[in-house]
Structures are given as structure tokens and as C-alpha cells.
Short mmCIF file of C-alpha atoms in Angstrom, two decimals:
data_model
loop_
_atom_site.label_atom_id
_atom_site.label_comp_id
_atom_site.label_asym_id
_atom_site.label_seq_id
_atom_site.Cartn_x
_atom_site.Cartn_y
_atom_site.Cartn_z
CA UNK A 111 154.12 103.92 -53.90
CA UNK A 112 152.23 105.85 -51.01
CA UNK A 113 151.80 103.92 -47.61
CA UNK A 114 149.54 106.19 -44.63
CA UNK A 115 149.19 104.65 -41.80
CA UNK A 116 146.21 102.34 -41.89
CA UNK A 117 147.40 101.02 -45.59
CA UNK A 118 149.78 98.10 -45.86
CA UNK A 119 152.27 96.87 -48.28
CA UNK A 120 152.69 93.13 -47.74
CA UNK A 121 155.84 92.82 -49.31
CA UNK A 122 157.03 94.99 -46.13
CA UNK A 123 154.73 94.01 -43.28
CA UNK A 124 155.18 90.79 -42.74
CA UNK A 125 156.38 89.15 -39.29
CA UNK A 126 157.55 85.59 -38.52
CA UNK A 127 155.83 85.02 -42.41
CA UNK A 128 152.44 86.33 -41.14
CA UNK A 129 151.28 89.09 -43.52
CA UNK A 130 149.14 92.06 -41.59
CA UNK A 131 146.15 92.97 -43.51
CA UNK A 132 144.91 95.47 -40.93
CA UNK A 133 145.06 98.94 -39.54
CA UNK A 134 144.01 98.75 -36.24
CA UNK A 135 147.39 97.01 -34.22
CA UNK A 136 149.23 99.72 -35.53
CA UNK A 137 146.86 102.47 -34.90
CA UNK A 138 147.04 100.78 -31.48
CA UNK A 139 151.10 100.42 -31.35
CA UNK A 140 151.24 104.38 -33.03
CA UNK A 141 149.42 105.84 -29.39
CA UNK A 142 151.80 103.16 -27.53
CA UNK A 143 154.73 104.05 -29.49
CA UNK A 144 153.66 107.77 -28.57
CA UNK A 145 153.24 106.91 -24.56
CA UNK A 146 157.20 105.46 -25.30
CA UNK A 147 158.32 108.17 -26.39
CA UNK A 148 156.33 110.60 -23.60
CA UNK A 149 158.25 108.93 -21.02
CA UNK A 150 161.55 109.52 -23.09
CA UNK A 151 160.78 113.35 -22.71
CA UNK A 152 159.40 112.70 -19.00
CA UNK A 153 162.59 110.44 -17.26
CA UNK A 154 165.68 110.29 -19.91
CA UNK A 155 168.42 112.33 -17.54
CA UNK A 156 171.05 111.06 -19.43
CA UNK A 157 171.55 113.86 -21.76
CA UNK A 158 173.94 114.24 -24.08
CA UNK A 159 176.45 116.48 -22.59
CA UNK A 160 175.69 114.11 -19.31
CA UNK A 161 178.36 114.20 -16.40
CA UNK A 162 179.66 112.02 -14.17
CA UNK A 163 176.93 110.67 -12.25
CA UNK A 164 174.61 108.02 -12.40
CA UNK A 165 171.01 108.53 -14.22
CA UNK A 166 168.04 107.36 -15.00
CA UNK A 167 166.94 106.30 -18.23
CA UNK A 168 163.98 104.83 -20.15
CA UNK A 169 165.29 102.29 -21.29
CA UNK A 170 166.19 99.01 -19.38
CA UNK A 171 167.37 96.64 -22.18
CA UNK A 172 163.86 95.34 -22.31
CA UNK A 173 162.90 93.16 -25.46
CA UNK A 174 161.43 95.64 -28.07
CA UNK A 175 161.98 98.82 -26.08
CA UNK A 176 163.41 100.40 -28.96
CA UNK A 177 161.43 101.57 -31.42
CA UNK A 178 163.16 103.16 -34.61
CA UNK A 179 162.09 106.12 -36.74
CA UNK A 180 163.90 105.61 -39.92
CA UNK A 181 163.41 109.73 -41.49
CA UNK A 182 164.54 109.99 -44.95
CA UNK A 183 166.90 106.70 -45.95
CA UNK A 184 168.79 107.66 -48.85
CA UNK A 185 172.06 106.12 -48.55
CA UNK A 186 172.74 101.86 -48.07
CA UNK A 187 174.07 102.68 -44.74
CA UNK A 188 170.65 102.91 -42.69
CA UNK A 189 169.81 99.72 -44.11
CA UNK A 190 173.08 97.87 -42.63
CA UNK A 191 172.04 98.57 -39.50
CA UNK A 192 169.17 96.80 -40.22
CA UNK A 193 171.22 94.40 -41.82
CA UNK A 194 170.58 92.37 -38.07
CA UNK A 195 168.05 91.60 -35.36
CA UNK A 196 168.54 92.63 -31.65
CA UNK A 197 166.95 91.88 -29.00
CA UNK A 198 166.17 95.15 -27.77
CA UNK A 199 164.28 96.48 -30.88
CA UNK A 200 161.36 96.01 -31.69
CA UNK A 201 160.84 94.36 -35.24
CA UNK A 202 158.26 97.27 -35.65
CA UNK A 203 160.20 99.79 -38.17
CA UNK A 204 158.46 102.79 -38.64
CA UNK A 205 159.59 104.60 -41.76
CA UNK A 206 158.42 108.27 -43.00
CA UNK A 207 159.73 109.14 -46.20
CA UNK A 208 159.20 111.60 -49.94
CA UNK A 209 157.82 109.39 -52.24
CA UNK A 210 161.03 108.51 -54.45
CA UNK A 211 163.31 106.58 -55.31
CA UNK A 212 165.62 106.49 -52.12
CA UNK A 213 163.17 104.82 -50.22
CA UNK A 214 162.18 102.47 -52.77
CA UNK A 215 165.92 101.53 -52.06
CA UNK A 216 166.02 101.14 -48.70
CA UNK A 217 162.55 99.32 -48.68
CA UNK A 218 164.11 96.50 -51.02
CA UNK A 219 166.95 96.86 -49.43
CA UNK A 220 164.87 95.73 -46.13
CA UNK A 221 162.77 93.55 -48.20
CA UNK A 222 166.89 91.31 -49.33
CA UNK A 223 167.37 91.67 -46.14
CA UNK A 224 163.66 90.13 -44.65
CA UNK A 225 163.85 86.87 -47.49
CA UNK A 226 167.17 85.74 -47.96
CA UNK A 227 168.16 82.59 -46.72
CA UNK A 228 170.73 82.02 -44.24
CA UNK A 229 170.12 84.30 -41.09
CA UNK A 230 166.51 86.02 -42.29
CA UNK A 231 165.55 89.44 -40.72
CA UNK A 232 162.02 89.95 -40.34
CA UNK A 233 161.71 93.79 -40.09
CA UNK A 234 158.18 95.04 -40.41
CA UNK A 235 158.81 98.33 -42.10
CA UNK A 236 155.48 100.85 -41.30
CA UNK A 237 155.77 103.20 -44.42
CA UNK A 238 153.79 106.86 -44.27
CA UNK A 239 155.11 108.71 -47.46
CA UNK A 240 153.97 111.92 -48.81
CA UNK A 241 155.61 116.00 -48.88
CA UNK A 242 155.21 116.67 -44.80
CA UNK A 243 156.30 113.07 -44.11
CA UNK A 244 159.17 115.00 -41.10
CA UNK A 245 156.14 117.16 -39.72
CA UNK A 246 154.03 113.96 -39.37
CA UNK A 247 156.48 111.82 -37.35
CA UNK A 248 156.99 114.38 -35.05
CA UNK A 249 153.11 114.88 -34.54
CA UNK A 250 153.16 110.81 -34.33
CA UNK A 251 156.26 109.87 -32.72
CA UNK A 252 155.63 106.75 -33.23
CA UNK A 253 158.90 104.78 -31.79
CA UNK A 254 162.10 107.09 -29.66
CA UNK A 255 165.13 106.68 -31.73
CA UNK A 256 165.81 108.37 -35.35
CA UNK A 257 168.22 106.72 -37.48
CA UNK A 258 169.16 109.38 -40.11
CA UNK A 259 171.33 107.98 -43.49
CA UNK A 260 170.60 110.12 -46.45
CA UNK A 261 170.78 113.60 -48.15
CA UNK A 262 173.12 115.28 -45.65
CA UNK A 263 171.44 118.59 -47.40
CA UNK A 264 168.71 118.64 -45.24
CA UNK A 265 170.82 115.80 -42.30
CA UNK A 266 171.51 118.74 -39.61
CA UNK A 267 167.80 120.04 -39.44
CA UNK A 268 166.44 116.81 -39.51
CA UNK A 269 168.22 116.40 -35.89
CA UNK A 270 167.61 119.88 -34.14
CA UNK A 271 164.01 119.11 -35.41
CA UNK A 272 164.40 114.88 -33.48
CA UNK A 273 165.98 116.28 -30.66
CA UNK A 274 163.97 119.10 -30.00
CA UNK A 275 160.70 116.54 -30.01
CA UNK A 276 162.19 114.72 -27.46
CA UNK A 277 163.70 111.69 -29.31
CA UNK A 278 166.61 109.93 -29.48
CA UNK A 279 169.11 110.23 -33.10
CA UNK A 280 171.66 107.77 -34.37
CA UNK A 281 172.92 109.75 -37.35
CA UNK A 282 175.51 108.42 -39.98
CA UNK A 283 177.90 110.41 -41.18
CA UNK A 284 178.25 113.50 -41.39
CA UNK A 285 176.04 114.78 -39.68
CA UNK A 286 176.76 118.82 -40.74
CA UNK A 287 178.50 119.58 -44.04
CA UNK A 288 179.33 123.10 -43.84
CA UNK A 289 180.79 125.92 -41.78
CA UNK A 290 177.50 127.84 -42.00
CA UNK A 291 175.04 124.91 -40.71
CA UNK A 292 177.38 124.49 -37.92
CA UNK A 293 176.42 126.41 -35.24
CA UNK A 294 172.74 124.82 -35.13
CA UNK A 295 174.52 121.09 -35.11
CA UNK A 296 176.58 122.44 -31.89
CA UNK A 297 172.52 123.97 -30.20
CA UNK A 298 171.32 120.58 -31.37
CA UNK A 299 173.37 119.08 -28.99
CA UNK A 300 172.74 121.34 -26.15
CA UNK A 301 169.19 120.63 -27.34
CA UNK A 302 169.44 117.09 -26.49
CA UNK A 303 171.15 118.03 -23.34
CA UNK A 304 167.88 119.49 -22.31
CA UNK A 305 165.08 116.86 -23.21
CA UNK A 306 167.68 114.54 -21.59
CA UNK A 307 168.05 112.59 -24.72
CA UNK A 308 171.48 111.02 -26.68
CA UNK A 309 172.45 111.89 -29.97
CA UNK A 310 175.58 110.14 -31.44
CA UNK A 311 176.78 109.25 -34.69
CA UNK A 312 177.90 106.31 -36.52
CA UNK A 313 181.76 106.01 -36.00
CA UNK A 314 182.53 102.35 -38.03
CA UNK A 315 185.85 102.58 -38.35
CA UNK A 316 186.75 102.22 -34.95
CA UNK A 317 185.50 98.66 -34.66
CA UNK A 318 187.93 97.70 -37.66
CA UNK A 319 190.73 95.73 -35.49
CA UNK A 320 193.40 96.94 -36.78
CA UNK A 321 192.62 100.25 -35.85
CA UNK A 322 190.78 98.96 -32.44
CA UNK A 323 195.04 97.25 -32.01
CA UNK A 324 197.01 100.82 -33.44
CA UNK A 325 195.34 102.54 -30.99
CA UNK A 326 196.73 99.86 -27.22
CA UNK A 327 199.77 99.67 -29.11
CA UNK A 328 200.62 103.57 -28.76
CA UNK A 329 199.15 103.43 -24.95
CA UNK A 330 201.95 101.59 -24.23
CA UNK A 331 205.12 103.86 -23.45
CA UNK A 332 207.51 100.34 -23.85
CA UNK A 333 206.39 99.62 -27.67
CA UNK A 334 205.21 103.73 -29.10
CA UNK A 335 206.55 105.75 -26.39
CA UNK A 336 205.19 109.09 -26.93
CA UNK A 337 203.13 110.87 -29.37
CA UNK A 338 205.17 112.40 -31.35
CA UNK A 339 204.19 116.51 -32.16
CA UNK A 340 205.62 115.87 -35.94
CA UNK A 341 205.79 119.53 -38.06
CA UNK A 342 203.18 120.93 -41.01
CA UNK A 343 205.61 118.71 -43.49
CA UNK A 344 205.86 116.08 -41.72
CA UNK A 345 202.69 115.61 -39.87
CA UNK A 346 202.96 112.72 -36.52
CA UNK A 347 199.54 111.49 -37.58
CA UNK A 348 198.42 110.61 -41.16
CA UNK A 349 194.85 109.10 -41.88
CA UNK A 350 193.33 109.00 -45.76
CA UNK A 351 190.58 107.09 -47.42
CA UNK A 352 190.45 105.95 -51.07
CA UNK A 353 186.71 105.08 -51.54
CA UNK A 354 185.32 104.81 -54.97
CA UNK A 355 181.44 105.50 -56.46
CA UNK A 356 180.99 102.10 -58.25
CA UNK A 357 181.33 99.52 -55.50
CA UNK A 358 179.09 95.81 -53.91
CA UNK A 359 177.59 95.58 -50.34
CA UNK A 360 175.18 93.01 -49.53
CA UNK A 361 176.82 90.78 -52.45
CA UNK A 362 175.19 93.73 -54.95
CA UNK A 363 176.15 96.71 -56.95
CA UNK A 364 175.46 99.70 -55.39
CA UNK A 365 173.22 101.85 -56.49
CA UNK A 366 173.53 105.71 -55.60
CA UNK A 367 171.08 108.64 -55.38
CA UNK A 368 171.91 111.18 -58.27
CA UNK A 369 172.61 113.65 -55.35
CA UNK A 370 174.98 111.72 -54.09
CA UNK A 371 176.56 113.55 -56.84
CA UNK A 372 176.09 116.75 -55.54
CA UNK A 373 178.24 118.13 -53.07
CA UNK A 374 175.61 120.31 -51.74
CA UNK A 375 174.06 117.59 -51.30
CA UNK A 376 176.33 114.76 -50.61
CA UNK A 377 179.01 117.21 -48.81
CA UNK A 378 182.94 118.06 -49.94
CA UNK A 379 185.44 114.52 -49.39
CA UNK A 380 186.44 116.42 -46.06
CA UNK A 381 183.07 116.78 -44.41
CA UNK A 382 181.65 113.54 -45.49
CA UNK A 383 184.52 110.46 -45.33
CA UNK A 384 187.40 112.95 -43.58
CA UNK A 385 184.56 112.65 -40.36
CA UNK A 386 186.04 109.57 -40.08
CA UNK A 387 189.34 110.12 -40.42
CA UNK A 388 189.43 113.12 -37.95
CA UNK A 389 187.82 110.75 -35.71
CA UNK A 390 190.23 108.70 -35.64
CA UNK A 391 192.62 111.13 -34.85
CA UNK A 392 190.85 112.25 -31.25
CA UNK A 393 190.31 108.57 -30.89
CA UNK A 394 193.57 107.56 -31.34
CA UNK A 395 195.68 109.74 -30.01
CA UNK A 396 193.98 111.49 -27.31
CA UNK A 397 191.37 108.63 -25.71
CA UNK A 398 189.01 109.52 -23.33
CA UNK A 399 189.36 113.16 -23.03
CA UNK A 400 187.52 115.83 -23.55
CA UNK A 401 188.20 118.16 -26.49
CA UNK A 402 187.36 121.11 -27.89
CA UNK A 403 187.81 123.67 -30.58
CA UNK A 404 189.88 125.58 -29.60
CA UNK A 405 192.38 122.29 -29.58
CA UNK A 406 192.73 123.15 -32.82
CA UNK A 407 194.19 125.17 -35.89
CA UNK A 408 193.80 124.32 -39.58
CA UNK A 409 197.21 125.28 -41.08
CA UNK A 410 196.47 124.38 -44.66
CA UNK A 411 193.70 122.38 -46.43
CA UNK A 412 192.58 122.25 -50.56
CA UNK A 413 190.46 119.57 -52.25
CA UNK A 414 189.74 118.96 -55.85
CA UNK A 415 187.74 116.76 -58.23
CA UNK A 416 187.13 113.68 -59.78
CA UNK A 417 185.77 113.06 -63.52
CA UNK A 418 182.53 110.86 -64.13
CA UNK A 419 181.14 110.47 -67.55
CA UNK A 420 177.50 109.77 -68.57
CA UNK A 421 178.31 106.24 -69.01
CA UNK A 422 179.64 105.66 -65.35
CA UNK A 423 176.88 108.02 -63.83
CA UNK A 424 174.48 105.95 -65.86
CA UNK A 425 176.47 103.04 -64.40
CA UNK A 426 175.83 103.52 -60.57
CA UNK A 427 172.49 105.80 -60.94
CA UNK A 428 170.87 103.82 -63.33
CA UNK A 429 170.41 107.59 -64.61
CA UNK A 430 171.15 108.78 -68.08
CA UNK A 431 171.43 112.05 -68.35
CA UNK A 432 172.67 113.86 -65.79
CA UNK A 433 169.56 116.12 -63.48
CA UNK A 434 169.83 119.88 -64.01
CA UNK A 435 170.95 120.94 -60.35
CA UNK A 436 174.80 118.79 -61.68
CA UNK A 437 174.90 121.46 -64.68
CA UNK A 438 176.69 124.02 -62.64
CA UNK A 439 179.40 120.91 -62.54
CA UNK A 440 179.54 119.78 -65.56
CA UNK A 441 182.68 120.77 -67.86
CA UNK A 442 183.16 119.36 -71.19
CA UNK A 443 180.44 116.95 -70.91
CA UNK A 444 181.97 115.29 -67.44
CA UNK A 445 180.63 116.15 -64.29
CA UNK A 446 183.38 117.84 -62.26
CA UNK A 447 182.77 116.14 -58.64
CA UNK A 448 184.96 118.28 -55.36
CA UNK A 449 184.84 115.02 -53.84
CA UNK A 450 188.61 114.92 -52.69
CA UNK A 451 190.32 117.13 -49.83
CA UNK A 452 193.05 117.58 -48.21
CA UNK A 453 193.45 119.49 -45.06
CA UNK A 454 197.09 119.78 -42.88
CA UNK A 455 196.08 120.66 -39.12
CA UNK A 456 196.70 120.51 -34.88
CA UNK A 457 195.23 119.18 -32.55
CA UNK A 458 196.32 119.93 -28.63
CA UNK A 459 200.18 120.74 -30.39
CA UNK A 460 200.20 117.34 -32.77
CA UNK A 461 200.66 117.43 -36.38
CA UNK A 462 197.66 115.63 -38.33
CA UNK A 463 196.80 114.92 -42.09
CA UNK A 464 193.57 113.55 -43.23
CA UNK A 465 193.16 112.76 -47.04
CA UNK A 466 190.18 111.66 -48.58
CA UNK A 467 190.02 110.53 -52.69
CA UNK A 468 187.55 108.77 -54.60
CA UNK A 469 188.40 107.62 -57.33
CA UNK A 470 185.45 105.97 -59.67
CA UNK A 471 186.06 101.85 -59.22
CA UNK A 472 188.26 100.09 -57.52
CA UNK A 473 191.27 97.80 -59.08
CA UNK A 474 190.29 94.50 -60.09
CA UNK A 475 190.40 92.28 -56.45
CA UNK A 476 190.54 95.62 -54.47
CA UNK A 477 188.35 98.09 -52.81
CA UNK A 478 187.54 101.24 -50.40
CA UNK A 479 191.31 101.93 -48.30
CA UNK A 480 192.88 102.89 -45.07
CA UNK A 481 195.91 104.35 -44.61
CA UNK A 482 197.12 105.16 -41.17
CA UNK A 483 200.21 106.32 -39.22
CA UNK A 484 201.14 107.55 -35.59
CA UNK A 485 204.80 108.17 -34.98
CA UNK A 486 205.78 107.40 -31.26
CA UNK A 487 210.12 107.81 -29.71
CA UNK A 488 210.47 104.05 -30.13
CA UNK A 489 208.60 103.13 -33.07
CA UNK A 490 206.05 103.92 -36.12
CA UNK A 491 202.52 101.96 -36.02
CA UNK A 492 201.15 102.06 -39.93
CA UNK A 493 198.36 100.14 -41.58
CA UNK A 494 198.20 99.65 -45.43
CA UNK A 495 195.82 98.09 -46.72
CA UNK A 496 197.05 98.44 -51.11
CA UNK A 497 197.82 95.81 -53.53
CA UNK A 498 200.67 93.87 -51.51
CA UNK A 499 198.15 93.69 -48.79
CA UNK A 500 195.78 91.97 -51.01
CA UNK A 501 193.26 94.59 -50.14
CA UNK A 502 193.57 93.77 -46.16
CA UNK A 503 194.57 96.56 -43.70
CA UNK A 504 196.84 95.09 -42.27
CA UNK A 505 199.20 96.64 -38.84
CA UNK A 506 203.29 97.29 -38.74
CA UNK A 507 204.87 98.10 -36.35
CA UNK A 508 208.09 99.93 -37.57
CA UNK A 509 210.84 100.28 -34.27
CA UNK A 510 213.05 103.94 -34.98
CA UNK A 511 216.52 102.92 -35.66
CA UNK A 512 218.47 104.09 -32.40
CA UNK A 513 216.19 101.64 -30.54
CA UNK A 514 217.85 98.63 -28.87
CA UNK A 515 216.34 96.20 -30.88
CA UNK A 516 216.99 93.17 -28.78
CA UNK A 517 214.64 95.23 -26.02
CA UNK A 518 212.09 95.80 -27.80
CA UNK A 519 211.58 92.61 -29.88
CA UNK A 520 211.46 91.02 -26.38
CA UNK A 521 208.60 93.50 -25.48
CA UNK A 522 206.63 93.88 -28.83
CA UNK A 523 206.28 89.93 -28.90
CA UNK A 524 205.57 89.91 -25.49
CA UNK A 525 202.46 92.44 -25.69
CA UNK A 526 201.60 91.34 -29.44
CA UNK A 527 201.16 88.08 -27.96
CA UNK A 528 200.10 88.19 -24.43
CA UNK A 529 199.52 91.25 -23.46
CA UNK A 530 195.90 92.35 -26.45
CA UNK A 531 192.46 91.85 -25.71
CA UNK A 532 192.16 90.09 -28.51
CA UNK A 533 193.44 87.17 -28.78
CA UNK A 534 194.99 84.49 -31.47
CA UNK A 535 197.76 87.46 -32.33
CA UNK A 536 201.26 87.06 -34.23
CA UNK A 537 204.04 88.08 -35.53
CA UNK A 538 205.48 88.11 -38.48
CA UNK A 539 209.25 89.99 -39.56
CA UNK A 540 209.06 91.38 -42.48
CA UNK A 541 212.05 93.67 -42.53
CA UNK A 542 215.33 94.34 -39.92
CA UNK A 543 213.22 96.44 -37.64
CA UNK A 544 209.29 95.76 -38.79
CA UNK A 545 206.81 93.31 -37.88
CA UNK A 546 203.20 92.25 -39.37
CA UNK A 547 200.99 92.24 -36.92
CA UNK A 548 198.88 88.60 -37.99
CA UNK A 549 195.68 88.60 -37.26
CA UNK A 550 193.36 85.08 -37.25
CA UNK A 551 190.62 85.48 -39.82
CA UNK A 552 187.70 85.26 -37.34
CA UNK A 553 188.52 88.73 -36.46
CA UNK A 554 188.01 90.63 -40.13
CA UNK A 555 183.89 90.66 -39.60
CA UNK A 556 184.23 93.78 -42.46
CA UNK A 557 183.29 96.88 -42.52
CA UNK A 558 179.00 96.16 -42.94
CA UNK A 559 179.60 93.85 -39.52
CA UNK A 560 180.79 97.26 -37.73
CA UNK A 561 177.14 98.82 -37.90
CA UNK A 562 175.83 96.54 -35.46
CA UNK A 563 178.71 96.93 -33.50
CA UNK A 564 177.62 100.66 -33.32
CA UNK A 565 174.33 100.02 -32.94
CA UNK A 566 174.93 97.72 -30.22
CA UNK A 567 176.93 100.10 -28.42
CA UNK A 568 174.41 102.61 -28.07
CA UNK A 569 172.05 100.50 -26.90
CA UNK A 570 174.08 100.32 -23.67
CA UNK A 571 173.85 103.94 -24.25
CA UNK A 572 170.37 104.30 -23.92
CA UNK A 573 169.70 101.67 -21.03
CA UNK A 574 172.69 103.73 -18.77
CA UNK A 575 171.59 107.40 -20.37
CA UNK A 576 174.51 108.80 -21.16
CA UNK A 577 177.45 108.90 -23.17
CA UNK A 578 180.99 108.88 -21.54
CA UNK A 579 181.62 112.26 -21.10
CA UNK A 580 184.11 113.18 -23.46
CA UNK A 581 181.92 111.50 -26.35
CA UNK A 582 179.96 114.88 -27.47
CA UNK A 583 182.97 117.22 -26.76
CA UNK A 584 185.01 115.28 -29.32
CA UNK A 585 181.51 115.30 -31.57
CA UNK A 586 181.77 119.05 -31.58
CA UNK A 587 185.20 119.69 -32.03
CA UNK A 588 185.14 116.59 -34.68
CA UNK A 589 182.75 118.57 -37.07
CA UNK A 590 184.58 121.87 -36.18
CA UNK A 591 187.28 120.62 -37.28
CA UNK A 592 186.11 118.75 -40.77
CA UNK A 593 184.02 122.64 -41.41
CA UNK A 594 186.55 124.89 -41.00
CA UNK A 595 188.94 122.50 -43.16
CA UNK A 596 186.27 122.57 -45.90
CA UNK A 597 186.38 126.81 -45.13
CA UNK A 598 190.00 127.28 -45.50
CA UNK A 599 190.09 124.91 -49.00
CA UNK A 600 187.45 126.67 -50.07
CA UNK A 601 189.06 129.62 -48.74
CA UNK A 602 186.17 131.13 -47.44
CA UNK A 603 185.98 134.43 -45.53
#
């Protein structure tokens, strides 16, 4: 399928049950949206490395003022941003992509959201496909916010080109997948500040309820005490994540592109999923603090592969044979995907470990899992998501042996039941010095809903014309950490 401005695909251009069959409206909208983009460049003084001062913004929060430009979508996360509608975002979405299965999968996802019986969306996808898709978007700019989620090999370039053109960017992780490309990302943040646009990545894990509660409890001196520094062998902070190539999203099995299995295009585990884990270390241990590259010391790192058979590959991708660009990863007729990684590092003197694993398929009843550990002076705060927890993230509080149990119990009950920003919590004893935090079901909205929460936060930042002063330095520090961890794992000089 190839659509250019002036050509209409009735299946993707439906608004309020009305099919657009003329190009005049789209042509007018192109000039209208180019005008909006010009206003963004002229008035948006917020920038990506903003100072804490009042700044003007081209955005007011008005209905439809945000015009999305979806660039080369190749991952289902691009669609999850649009799983629901937003008052501030126009239903007309311009898509620029090369022809192929990636953009078709994205459009099918949008069609599914538009046609679902419950709370259907009304996205009006205006699609351009062609080899000059990036140049076309940058030249015409019929929108003001670029959404990026796809092949990570080109993502850093897409970011750099978009912000240089005066466009805001909401990017799925990771923004960069190699130490060689990290300087380009760092320069992109500087360019975003100069252009007065906001460059932000989608950190969904900050919105998971157990993670939020873990962070809140770690801030309480009479519960957690002080964060310990730990040692390289016994870190004070541990973040681990297990993912699966074959999984279900929005009720359907995910069909992954073949390039997802090429670490030169998708990225290794440390620089892909590891982005979330490093972000959580920074966000929970040093909230609202601007971190720098000098705060990071990588101590050790390693990586290893997951084996995928041809049958498994076909089940996930729909492609019977491995493409030729994957030949270099084939050992004894199996694909060796270097998707796993682990690193230990220090952040401002605190020893932390992150570990990413990819299995082919989750056990029955299970899915992706997260483990998080924080050691305080008085207790450990631990998130587990195993079979015992029915694969639901569950937060445990485990008091240290030297802590007075009566005093600690009273403080914990008051903190959890009365003082948390989330109401309706309770405690369940799981051991002499251990409790499970029982969370009402309405707060367990799931991973897919977190994309809307991140998007809502980003829309608020657009209206303010700035992000919190620590966000940009911490994004830079985060991607420095992941790429330097990969450098050590690969023994790159």
C-alpha cells in the first residue's frame, strides 16, 4: 500500500463514521499544521534543558492543538500511545514511513482500536509511504509532535533530525543503542534546548503502582531509614526484568518484525529494556536530583544469547526463514540473539545491579516479570512478580533483625494505611518481620495503560513549555550508563 497526500485509504481515514474521499481538506490541513509548527519554533521557549523560570509555550491545552507525526512505526508501542483519545491531541495523525509490513502492522493496530466495540477511538491516519518519508515529514511538517517507536538503529538520527527541524519528540525507549551514537543523542538534547522543543522518552515503569509505592516508602526515615551503599557483590539496589519474544498485547499475539532479532537494529538487552531499569534506579534512589555522567562508574558487565529455532521465529514473525542479515547470528540452525545482559555500577557511590533476560515464551499464566530490591537502614523494599504472586507485581516490606519490631510495625501501618498518596491500601503479614502491601484492584491498570499516563504527563509539559529541571540531565546520564555498560560487556576499547 502506498498513500501520498491527496490519496485516501477509506480504511484508515475515518472520522466519526465519516469517510474522507477528497484531498482538499488534507491539503488545507497541511498548511494549517505547518503554521502551527512555525509557531512552535517561534514561541516555545521551554526547551529540553530548561531552567526553572516561567517560559512561554505555543501550547495552551486547547482541544486538538497537538498534531501527531508518527515516524516509521515498527513497534507496537507506537500504537499504544494511541490506544485512547486525548482532548488536546487532534484525531488527524500524519504517518511517514517506508512501505512494508511495519507500517501495515501499525495501521492494523489503529484500525483495531477504531473498530473495537467498547470505547472505540476515532484516529484519522493520513499516511505517506515512500523512500523519502523522513525528508517529506521534515519539509512539510504537518504537525508539531513526533512519535517514535520502531527500528532503533535509525532512532537517534530521527531524534536529531526532528529536533533540528523544530519539532517536539515523544520517543519510545531506547533513544540510542550504541556507545558510538551516544554523542549524537547528547547533541540532540542541546539542539532541542536551542530550538525550544521538548525531547522526552516514554518511561512507563514509573507509573506501575508497586514501583510508585516502593519509591514513596523509601522516602520515609522511620520506615526505610537511609538508602545503603551496598557493595559490588551485594548491591543496595537491584533491578531485574524478564521479557518474552512471544507474548500477547491488546488481546492478540504480537507479531514482531524480523529485524527485532538483530541487535544492531533492536539493540541488546542492556541498552533496550535496560533503559527502564537504569531509569528506575535513578528515579527511586535520587528523586528530583539532576545527575551527571561523572556520577556513574561501571564496575562490571556481561551479555549472553537466547536461542530461537526456525519454528519459533516463524511463530513470532510470520516469516518461515531467517533473513540473510541474521546469518551472522546463526549457530547450528538456531538464531543466537544477544538479548540478555547484566551490569553492576555505582551511582553517586550507591552500588546497583541491573539485569535483563529474554526468554522465548512465558510459563502458562505468566508474562513479563519485574524484580526490584532497595536496601535501607531499617528494612528492604522488594517487588516480586513470580508464580507465588500469580505473576502480579507485589511489594514486600522486610524489616531488618536489629529493628524494634513494635515501633516499626506501628510506623509502617500508619504510613501505608494513612499517609500514602494511594488510598485503600492494607498490610498482610507474610513472616515475623515481613509484610505484603495489599493494593486495591483499581490501581492495577496494566502496562498498556501506562503509555496513556506518560502521554498525559508529556502534554502537561508541552503546556508549561518545560520539563522538570532534572529530567534532561537524567536522560543523558541514563543513556550514558546503558551504552557504557554495553561497551564493557562487549569489551569495546
